[in-house]
Coordinates of C-alpha atoms in Angstrom, one line a residue:
X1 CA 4.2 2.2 28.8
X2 CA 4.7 -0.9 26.9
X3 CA 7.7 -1.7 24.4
X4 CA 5.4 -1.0 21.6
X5 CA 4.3 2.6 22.7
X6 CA 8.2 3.3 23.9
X7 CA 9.3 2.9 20.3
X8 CA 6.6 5.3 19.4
X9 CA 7.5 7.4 21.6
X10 CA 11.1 8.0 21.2
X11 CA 11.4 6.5 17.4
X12 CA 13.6 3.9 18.6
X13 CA 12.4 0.3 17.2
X14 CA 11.6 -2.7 19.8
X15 CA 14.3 -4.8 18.2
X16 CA 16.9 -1.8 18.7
X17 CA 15.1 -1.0 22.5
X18 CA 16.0 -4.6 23.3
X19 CA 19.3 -4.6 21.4
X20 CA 20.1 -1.5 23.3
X21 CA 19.1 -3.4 26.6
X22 CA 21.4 -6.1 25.8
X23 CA 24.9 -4.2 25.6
X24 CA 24.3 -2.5 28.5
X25 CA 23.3 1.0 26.7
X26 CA 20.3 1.1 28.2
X27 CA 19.2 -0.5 32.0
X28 CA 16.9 -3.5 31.8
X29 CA 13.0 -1.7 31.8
X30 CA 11.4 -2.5 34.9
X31 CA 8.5 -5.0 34.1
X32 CA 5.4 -5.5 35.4
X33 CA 4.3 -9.0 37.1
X34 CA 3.3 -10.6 34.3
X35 CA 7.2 -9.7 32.9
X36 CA 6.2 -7.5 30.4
X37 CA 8.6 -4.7 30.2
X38 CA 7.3 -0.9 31.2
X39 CA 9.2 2.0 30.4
X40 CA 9.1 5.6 32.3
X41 CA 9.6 8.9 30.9
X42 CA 13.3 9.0 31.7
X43 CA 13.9 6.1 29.6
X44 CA 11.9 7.8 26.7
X45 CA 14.7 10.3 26.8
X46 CA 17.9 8.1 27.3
X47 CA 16.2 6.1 23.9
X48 CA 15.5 9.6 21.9
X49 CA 19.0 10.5 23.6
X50 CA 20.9 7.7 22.0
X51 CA 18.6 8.5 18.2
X52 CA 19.9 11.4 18.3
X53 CA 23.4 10.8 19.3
X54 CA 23.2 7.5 16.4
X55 CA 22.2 9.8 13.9
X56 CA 25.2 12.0 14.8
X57 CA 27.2 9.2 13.8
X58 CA 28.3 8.4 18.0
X59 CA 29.7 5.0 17.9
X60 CA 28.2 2.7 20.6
X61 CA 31.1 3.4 23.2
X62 CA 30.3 7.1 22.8
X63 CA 27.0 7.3 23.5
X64 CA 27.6 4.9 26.7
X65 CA 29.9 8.2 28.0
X66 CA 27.8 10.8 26.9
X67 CA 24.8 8.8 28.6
X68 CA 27.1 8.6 31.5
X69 CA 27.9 12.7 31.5
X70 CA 24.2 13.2 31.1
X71 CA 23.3 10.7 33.8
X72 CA 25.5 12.6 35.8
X73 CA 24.5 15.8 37.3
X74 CA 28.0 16.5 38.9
X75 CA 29.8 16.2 35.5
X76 CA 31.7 19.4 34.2
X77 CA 30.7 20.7 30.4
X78 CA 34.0 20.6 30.1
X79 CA 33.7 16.7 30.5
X80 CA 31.8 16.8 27.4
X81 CA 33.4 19.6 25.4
X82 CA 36.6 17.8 25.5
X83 CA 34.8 14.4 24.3
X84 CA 32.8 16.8 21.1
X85 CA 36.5 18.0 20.5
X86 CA 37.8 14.4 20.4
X87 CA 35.1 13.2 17.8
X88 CA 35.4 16.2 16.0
X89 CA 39.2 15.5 15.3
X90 CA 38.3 11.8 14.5
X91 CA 35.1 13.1 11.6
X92 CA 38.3 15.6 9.9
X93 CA 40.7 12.7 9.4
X94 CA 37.3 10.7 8.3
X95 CA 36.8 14.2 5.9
X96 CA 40.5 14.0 4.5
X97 CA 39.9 10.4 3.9
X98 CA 37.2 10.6 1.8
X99 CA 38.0 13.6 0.0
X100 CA 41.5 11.8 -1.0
X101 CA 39.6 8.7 -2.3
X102 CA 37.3 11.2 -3.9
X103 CA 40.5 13.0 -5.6
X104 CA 41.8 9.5 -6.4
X105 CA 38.3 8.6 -8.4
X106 CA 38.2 11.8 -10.2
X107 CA 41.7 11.8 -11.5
X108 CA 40.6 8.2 -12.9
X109 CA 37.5 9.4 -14.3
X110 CA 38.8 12.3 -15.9
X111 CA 41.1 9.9 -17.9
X112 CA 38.8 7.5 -18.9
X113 CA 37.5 7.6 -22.3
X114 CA 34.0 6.8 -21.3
X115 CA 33.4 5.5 -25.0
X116 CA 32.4 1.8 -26.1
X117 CA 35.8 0.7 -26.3
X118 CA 36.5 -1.7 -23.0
X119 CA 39.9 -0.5 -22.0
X120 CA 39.1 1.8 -19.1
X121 CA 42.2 3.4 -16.3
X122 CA 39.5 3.6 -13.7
X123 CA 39.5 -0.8 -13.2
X124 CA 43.2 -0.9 -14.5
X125 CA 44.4 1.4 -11.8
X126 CA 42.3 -0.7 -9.1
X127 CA 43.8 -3.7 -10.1
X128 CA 47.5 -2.6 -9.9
X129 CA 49.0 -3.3 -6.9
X130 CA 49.6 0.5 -5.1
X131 CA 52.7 0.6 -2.6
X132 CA 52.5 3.1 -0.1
X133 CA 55.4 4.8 0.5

């Protein structure tokens, strides 16, 4: 199938197929004479693949191992469990970040007036310089 039907297909857009191509996520579709590319069923399911894994939040370098350990009918699942544990460790200090700057905005908001009067801790407090001890 064409480009078009490929990113109908596996809800991948051409401009992120060809993206995709570029960095090396992907291999280079085959293409017919004319040089138009043509995509296979496999490649249907390394595009829905890498959706998926996108959506998951899977940076880039990620999804190029977890292709790899897919690709790759020798791999252990341990291979991969150890990788899921990894990210999942990265996503709980992303968790404790936000909730801290979440903390941080709510103990501003809760001492802000929130009446017509312009002074306002919320912008005062953003505009001090913190230092981190």
């Amino acid at each position: 199938m064409n480009i078009g039907q490929a990113a109908e297909a596996s809800g991948v857009n051409a401009k992120m197929i060809r993206y995709y191509e570029s960095i090396g996520l992907v291999s280079e579709a085959s293409r017919t004479e004319s040089g138009y590319r043509q995509y296979n069923e496999k490649d249907i399911q390394a595009l829905r693949f890498i959706k998926r894994s996108r959506e998951l939040g899977f940076s880039i370098e990620r999804i190029k191992t977890l292709l790899a350990l897919w690709d790759d009918r020798g791999r252990k699942s341990a291979d991969v469990k150890k990788l899921a544990r990894l990210y999942i460790e990265e996503l709980d200090q992303d968790i404790q970040k936000l909730q801290s700057i979440r903390d941080q905005l709510e103990h501003l908001a809760s001492h802000c007036r929130g009446d017509h009067r312009p002074d306002c801790p919320i912008l005062d407090d953003l505009a001090i310089e913190h230092h981190h001890h």
